PDB file of C-alpha atoms in Angstrom:
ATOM      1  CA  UNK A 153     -33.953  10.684  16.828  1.00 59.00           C
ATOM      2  CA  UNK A 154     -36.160   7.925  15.603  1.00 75.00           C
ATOM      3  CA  UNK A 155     -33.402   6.859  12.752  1.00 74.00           C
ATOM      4  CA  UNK A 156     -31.054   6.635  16.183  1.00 77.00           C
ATOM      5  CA  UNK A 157     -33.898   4.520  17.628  1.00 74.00           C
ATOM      6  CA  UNK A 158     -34.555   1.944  14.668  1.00 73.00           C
ATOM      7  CA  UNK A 159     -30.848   1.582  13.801  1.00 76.00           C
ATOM      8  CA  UNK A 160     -30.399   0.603  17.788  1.00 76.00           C
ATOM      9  CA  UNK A 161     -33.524  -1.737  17.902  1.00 68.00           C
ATOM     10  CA  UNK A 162     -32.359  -3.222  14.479  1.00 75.00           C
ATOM     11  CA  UNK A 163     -28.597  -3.950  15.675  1.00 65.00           C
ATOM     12  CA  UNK A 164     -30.008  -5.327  18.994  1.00 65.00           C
ATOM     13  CA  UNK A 165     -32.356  -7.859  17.189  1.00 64.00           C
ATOM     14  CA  UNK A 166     -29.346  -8.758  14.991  1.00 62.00           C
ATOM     15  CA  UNK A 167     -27.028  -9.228  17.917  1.00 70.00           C
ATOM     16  CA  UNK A 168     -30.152 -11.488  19.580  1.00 69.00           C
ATOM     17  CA  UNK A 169     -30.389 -13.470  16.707  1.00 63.00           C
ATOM     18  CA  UNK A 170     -26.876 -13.962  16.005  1.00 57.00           C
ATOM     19  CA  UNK A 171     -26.209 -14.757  19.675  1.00 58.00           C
ATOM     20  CA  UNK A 172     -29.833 -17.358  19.788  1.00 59.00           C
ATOM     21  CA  UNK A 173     -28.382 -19.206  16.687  1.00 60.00           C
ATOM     22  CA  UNK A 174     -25.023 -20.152  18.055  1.00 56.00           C
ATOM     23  CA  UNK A 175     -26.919 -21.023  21.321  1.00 61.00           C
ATOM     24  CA  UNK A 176     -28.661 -23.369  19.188  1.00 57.00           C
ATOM     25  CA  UNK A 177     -26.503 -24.755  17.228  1.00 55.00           C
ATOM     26  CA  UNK A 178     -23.966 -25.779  20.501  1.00 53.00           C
ATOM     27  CA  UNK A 179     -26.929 -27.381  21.567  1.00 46.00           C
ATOM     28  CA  UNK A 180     -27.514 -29.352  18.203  1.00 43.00           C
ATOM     29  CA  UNK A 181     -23.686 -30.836  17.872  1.00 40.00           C
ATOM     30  CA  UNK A 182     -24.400 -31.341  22.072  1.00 37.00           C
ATOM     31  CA  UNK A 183     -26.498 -33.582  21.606  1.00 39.00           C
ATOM     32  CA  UNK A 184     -24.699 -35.555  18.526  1.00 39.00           C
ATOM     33  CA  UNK A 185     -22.074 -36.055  21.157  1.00 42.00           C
ATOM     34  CA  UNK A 186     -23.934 -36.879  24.285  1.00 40.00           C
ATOM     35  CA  UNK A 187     -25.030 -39.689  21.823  1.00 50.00           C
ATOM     36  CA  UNK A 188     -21.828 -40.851  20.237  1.00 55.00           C
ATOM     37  CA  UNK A 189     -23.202 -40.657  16.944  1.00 60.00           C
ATOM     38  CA  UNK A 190     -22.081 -38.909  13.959  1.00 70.00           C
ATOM     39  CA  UNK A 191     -24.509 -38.761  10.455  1.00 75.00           C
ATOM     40  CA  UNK A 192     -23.709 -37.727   7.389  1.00 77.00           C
ATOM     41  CA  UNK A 193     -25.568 -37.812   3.540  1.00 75.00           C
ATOM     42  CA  UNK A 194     -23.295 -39.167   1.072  1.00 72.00           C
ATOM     43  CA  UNK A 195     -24.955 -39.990  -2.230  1.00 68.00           C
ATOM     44  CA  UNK A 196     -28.131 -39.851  -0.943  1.00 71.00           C
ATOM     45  CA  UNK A 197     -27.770 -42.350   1.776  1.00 73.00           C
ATOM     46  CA  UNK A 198     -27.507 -41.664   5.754  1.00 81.00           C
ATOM     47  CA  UNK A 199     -24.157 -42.718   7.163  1.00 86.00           C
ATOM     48  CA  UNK A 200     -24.398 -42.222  11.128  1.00 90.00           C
ATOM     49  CA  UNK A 201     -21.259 -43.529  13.417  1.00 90.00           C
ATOM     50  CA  UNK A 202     -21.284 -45.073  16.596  1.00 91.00           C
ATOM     51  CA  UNK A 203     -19.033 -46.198  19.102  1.00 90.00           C
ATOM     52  CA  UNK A 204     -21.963 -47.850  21.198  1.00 92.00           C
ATOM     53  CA  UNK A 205     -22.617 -51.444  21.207  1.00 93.00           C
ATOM     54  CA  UNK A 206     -26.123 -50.775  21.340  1.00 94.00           C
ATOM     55  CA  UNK A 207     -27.587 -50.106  17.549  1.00 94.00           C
ATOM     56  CA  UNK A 208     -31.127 -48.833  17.278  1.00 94.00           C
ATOM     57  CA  UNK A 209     -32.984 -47.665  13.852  1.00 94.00           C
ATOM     58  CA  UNK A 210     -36.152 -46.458  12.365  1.00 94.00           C
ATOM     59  CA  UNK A 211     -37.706 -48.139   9.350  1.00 93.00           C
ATOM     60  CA  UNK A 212     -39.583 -44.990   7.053  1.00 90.00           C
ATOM     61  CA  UNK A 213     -41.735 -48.189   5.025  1.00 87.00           C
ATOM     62  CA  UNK A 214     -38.708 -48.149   2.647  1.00 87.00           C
ATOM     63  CA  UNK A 215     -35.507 -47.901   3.982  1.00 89.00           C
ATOM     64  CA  UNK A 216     -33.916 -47.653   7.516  1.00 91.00           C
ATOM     65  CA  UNK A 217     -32.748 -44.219   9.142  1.00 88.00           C
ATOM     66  CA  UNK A 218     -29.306 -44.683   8.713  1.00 85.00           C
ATOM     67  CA  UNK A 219     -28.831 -46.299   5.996  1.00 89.00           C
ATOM     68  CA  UNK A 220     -25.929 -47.394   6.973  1.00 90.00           C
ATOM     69  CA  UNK A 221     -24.195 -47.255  10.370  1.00 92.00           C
ATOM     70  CA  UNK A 222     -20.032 -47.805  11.031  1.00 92.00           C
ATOM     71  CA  UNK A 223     -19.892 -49.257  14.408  1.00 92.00           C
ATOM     72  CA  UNK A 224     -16.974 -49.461  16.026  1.00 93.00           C
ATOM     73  CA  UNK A 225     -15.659 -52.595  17.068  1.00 93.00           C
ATOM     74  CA  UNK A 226     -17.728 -54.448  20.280  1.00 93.00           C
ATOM     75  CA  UNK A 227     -17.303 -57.957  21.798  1.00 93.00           C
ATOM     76  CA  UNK A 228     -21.580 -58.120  20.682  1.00 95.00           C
ATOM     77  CA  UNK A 229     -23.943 -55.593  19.333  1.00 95.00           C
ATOM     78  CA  UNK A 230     -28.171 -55.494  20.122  1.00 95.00           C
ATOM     79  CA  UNK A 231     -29.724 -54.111  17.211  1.00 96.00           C
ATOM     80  CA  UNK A 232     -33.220 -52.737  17.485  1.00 96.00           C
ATOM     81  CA  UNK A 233     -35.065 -51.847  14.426  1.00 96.00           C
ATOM     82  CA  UNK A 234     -38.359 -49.700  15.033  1.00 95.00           C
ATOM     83  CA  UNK A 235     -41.284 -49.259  12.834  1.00 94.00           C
ATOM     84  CA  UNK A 236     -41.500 -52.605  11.204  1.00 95.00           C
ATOM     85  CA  UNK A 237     -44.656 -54.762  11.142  1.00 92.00           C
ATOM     86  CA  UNK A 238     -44.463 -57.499  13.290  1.00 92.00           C
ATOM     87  CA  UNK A 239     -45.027 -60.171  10.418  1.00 93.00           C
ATOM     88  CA  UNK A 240     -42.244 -59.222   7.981  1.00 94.00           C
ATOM     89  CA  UNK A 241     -38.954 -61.086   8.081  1.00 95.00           C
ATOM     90  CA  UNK A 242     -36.295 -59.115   9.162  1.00 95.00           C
ATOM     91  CA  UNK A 243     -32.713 -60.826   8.738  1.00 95.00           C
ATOM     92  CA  UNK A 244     -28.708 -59.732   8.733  1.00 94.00           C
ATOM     93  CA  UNK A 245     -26.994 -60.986   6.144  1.00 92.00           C
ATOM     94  CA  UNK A 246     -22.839 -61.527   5.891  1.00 90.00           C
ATOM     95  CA  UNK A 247     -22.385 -61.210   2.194  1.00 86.00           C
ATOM     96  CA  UNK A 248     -19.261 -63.094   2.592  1.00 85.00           C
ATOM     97  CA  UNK A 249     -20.472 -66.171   3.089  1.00 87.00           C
ATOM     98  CA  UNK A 250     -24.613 -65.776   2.769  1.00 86.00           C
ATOM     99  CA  UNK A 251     -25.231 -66.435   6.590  1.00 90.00           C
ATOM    100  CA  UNK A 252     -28.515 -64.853   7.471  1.00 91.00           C
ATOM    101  CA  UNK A 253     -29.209 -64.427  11.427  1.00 94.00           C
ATOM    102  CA  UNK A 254     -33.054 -64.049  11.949  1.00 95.00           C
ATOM    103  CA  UNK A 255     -34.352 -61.047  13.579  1.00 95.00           C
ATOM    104  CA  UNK A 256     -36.596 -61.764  16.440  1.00 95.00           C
ATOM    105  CA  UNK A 257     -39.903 -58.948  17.070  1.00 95.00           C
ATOM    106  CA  UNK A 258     -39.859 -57.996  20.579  1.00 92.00           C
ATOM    107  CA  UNK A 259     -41.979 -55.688  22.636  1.00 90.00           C
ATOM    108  CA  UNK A 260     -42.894 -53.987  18.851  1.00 90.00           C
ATOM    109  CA  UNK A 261     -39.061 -53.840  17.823  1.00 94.00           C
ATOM    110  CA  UNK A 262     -37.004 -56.414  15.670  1.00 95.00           C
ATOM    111  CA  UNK A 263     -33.804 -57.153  17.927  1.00 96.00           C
ATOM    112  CA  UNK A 264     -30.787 -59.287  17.723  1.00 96.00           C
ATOM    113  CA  UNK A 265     -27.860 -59.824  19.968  1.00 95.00           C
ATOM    114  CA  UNK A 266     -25.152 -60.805  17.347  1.00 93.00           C
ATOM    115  CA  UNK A 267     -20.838 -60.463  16.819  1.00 93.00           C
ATOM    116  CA  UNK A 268     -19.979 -58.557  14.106  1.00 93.00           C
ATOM    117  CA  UNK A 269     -16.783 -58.853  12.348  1.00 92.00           C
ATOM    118  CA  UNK A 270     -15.019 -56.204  11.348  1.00 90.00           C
ATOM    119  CA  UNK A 271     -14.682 -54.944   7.126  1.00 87.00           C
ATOM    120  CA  UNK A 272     -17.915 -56.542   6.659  1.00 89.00           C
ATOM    121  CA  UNK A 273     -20.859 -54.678   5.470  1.00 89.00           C
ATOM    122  CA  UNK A 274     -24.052 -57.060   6.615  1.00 92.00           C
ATOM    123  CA  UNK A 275     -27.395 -55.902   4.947  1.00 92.00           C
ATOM    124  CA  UNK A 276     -30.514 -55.507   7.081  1.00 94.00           C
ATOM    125  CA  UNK A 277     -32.939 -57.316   4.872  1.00 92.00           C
ATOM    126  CA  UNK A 278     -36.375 -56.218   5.311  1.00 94.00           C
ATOM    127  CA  UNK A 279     -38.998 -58.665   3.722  1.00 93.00           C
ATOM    128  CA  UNK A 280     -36.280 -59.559   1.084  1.00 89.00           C
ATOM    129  CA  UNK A 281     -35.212 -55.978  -0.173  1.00 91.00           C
ATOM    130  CA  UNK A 282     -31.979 -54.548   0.868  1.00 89.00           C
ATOM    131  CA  UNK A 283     -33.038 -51.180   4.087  1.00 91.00           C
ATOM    132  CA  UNK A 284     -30.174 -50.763   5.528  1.00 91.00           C
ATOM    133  CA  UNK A 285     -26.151 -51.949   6.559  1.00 92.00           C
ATOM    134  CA  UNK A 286     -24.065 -52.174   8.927  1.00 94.00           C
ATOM    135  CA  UNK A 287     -20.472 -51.651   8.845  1.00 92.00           C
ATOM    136  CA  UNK A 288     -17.929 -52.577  11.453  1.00 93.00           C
ATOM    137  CA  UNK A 289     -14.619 -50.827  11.874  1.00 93.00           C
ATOM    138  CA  UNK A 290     -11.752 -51.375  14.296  1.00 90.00           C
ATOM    139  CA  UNK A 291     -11.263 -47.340  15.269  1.00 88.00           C
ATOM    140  CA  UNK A 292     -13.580 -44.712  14.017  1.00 85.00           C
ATOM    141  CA  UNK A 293     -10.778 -42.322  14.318  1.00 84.00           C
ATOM    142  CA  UNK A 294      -8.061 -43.903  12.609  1.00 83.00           C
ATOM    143  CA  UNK A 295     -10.902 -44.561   9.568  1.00 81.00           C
ATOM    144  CA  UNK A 296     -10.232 -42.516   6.416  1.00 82.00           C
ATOM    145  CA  UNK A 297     -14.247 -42.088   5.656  1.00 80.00           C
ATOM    146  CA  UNK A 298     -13.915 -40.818   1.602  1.00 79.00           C
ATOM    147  CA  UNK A 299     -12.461 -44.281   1.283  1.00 83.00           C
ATOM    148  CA  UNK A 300     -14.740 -46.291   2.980  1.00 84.00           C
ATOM    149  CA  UNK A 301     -17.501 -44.441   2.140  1.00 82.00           C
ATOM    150  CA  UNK A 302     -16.326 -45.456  -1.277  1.00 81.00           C
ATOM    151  CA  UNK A 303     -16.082 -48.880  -0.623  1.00 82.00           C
ATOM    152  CA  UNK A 304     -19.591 -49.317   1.152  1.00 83.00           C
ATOM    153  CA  UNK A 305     -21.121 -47.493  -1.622  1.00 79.00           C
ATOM    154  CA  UNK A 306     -20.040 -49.975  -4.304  1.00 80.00           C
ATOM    155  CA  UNK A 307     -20.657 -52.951  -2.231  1.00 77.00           C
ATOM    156  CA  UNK A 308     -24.412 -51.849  -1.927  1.00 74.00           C
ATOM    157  CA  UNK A 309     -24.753 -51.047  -5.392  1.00 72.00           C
ATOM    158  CA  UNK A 310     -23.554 -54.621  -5.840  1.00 65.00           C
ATOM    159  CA  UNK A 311     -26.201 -55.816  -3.780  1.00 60.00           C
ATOM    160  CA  UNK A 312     -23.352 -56.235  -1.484  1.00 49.00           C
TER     161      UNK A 312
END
């Protein structure tokens, strides 16, 4: 009788657990959609997607969390990047044609309202060292993402 017993109890706490890890893990990929954002690590860097006009990141001391975000295409974005000391120059910079827009430091968070075009990747420049990009696309869905993960890669190993 007590084998019968501790087989029971031990199939009941592997139904629980089976049963409390799906329960979790809806909620997890809940709350990636609630927030339109998708992230991925591809060679080391965090790629998130967004189809939000509003852009918001945290700054680790190094680098931003994403790394790089594909946005898709908005009339104007407002990007807010957390974490970074109010004296540091904080720029976006079109490596097209070397524009750099100014971040201004706001309420303890760097923010710009700015137009994006699209097949750019801008750098976030942090106190002149590449943190971060930002990559613009027309339709998230339509975007084949080995490829253009491809592409952003190389253009940030460039230095963009």
């Amino acid at each position: 009788m007590n084998k019968q017993k501790m087989i029971i109890y031990i199939f009941l706490v592997f139904i629980i657990g089976v049963f409390g890890g799906l329960i979790i893990n809806i909620n997890k990929d809940k709350k990636i959609d609630d927030n339109n954002k998708h992230e991925e690590i591809v060679s080391g860097y965090s790629f998130e997607m967004t189809d939000k006009n509003v852009i918001n990141k945290e700054y680790d001391g190094t680098y931003l969390k994403s790394f790089v975000t594909i946005a898709e295409q908005q009339d104007e974005f407002i990007i807010n990047l957390n974490g970074i000391n109010s004296d540091s120059e904080v720029m976006i910079i079109d490596p097209n044609n070397g524009d750099m827009k100014c971040m201004d430091y706001e309420n303890g968070v760097f923010t710009l309202k700015a137009s994006l075009d699209n097949d750019i990747t801008y750098g976030i420049i942090i106190d002149f060292k590449l943190s971060g990009s930002i990559r613009v696309v027309n339709d998230l869905n339509s975007v084949d993402k080995d490829k253009l993960f491809n592409e952003i890669l190389i253009a940030l190993g460039c230095g963009l």
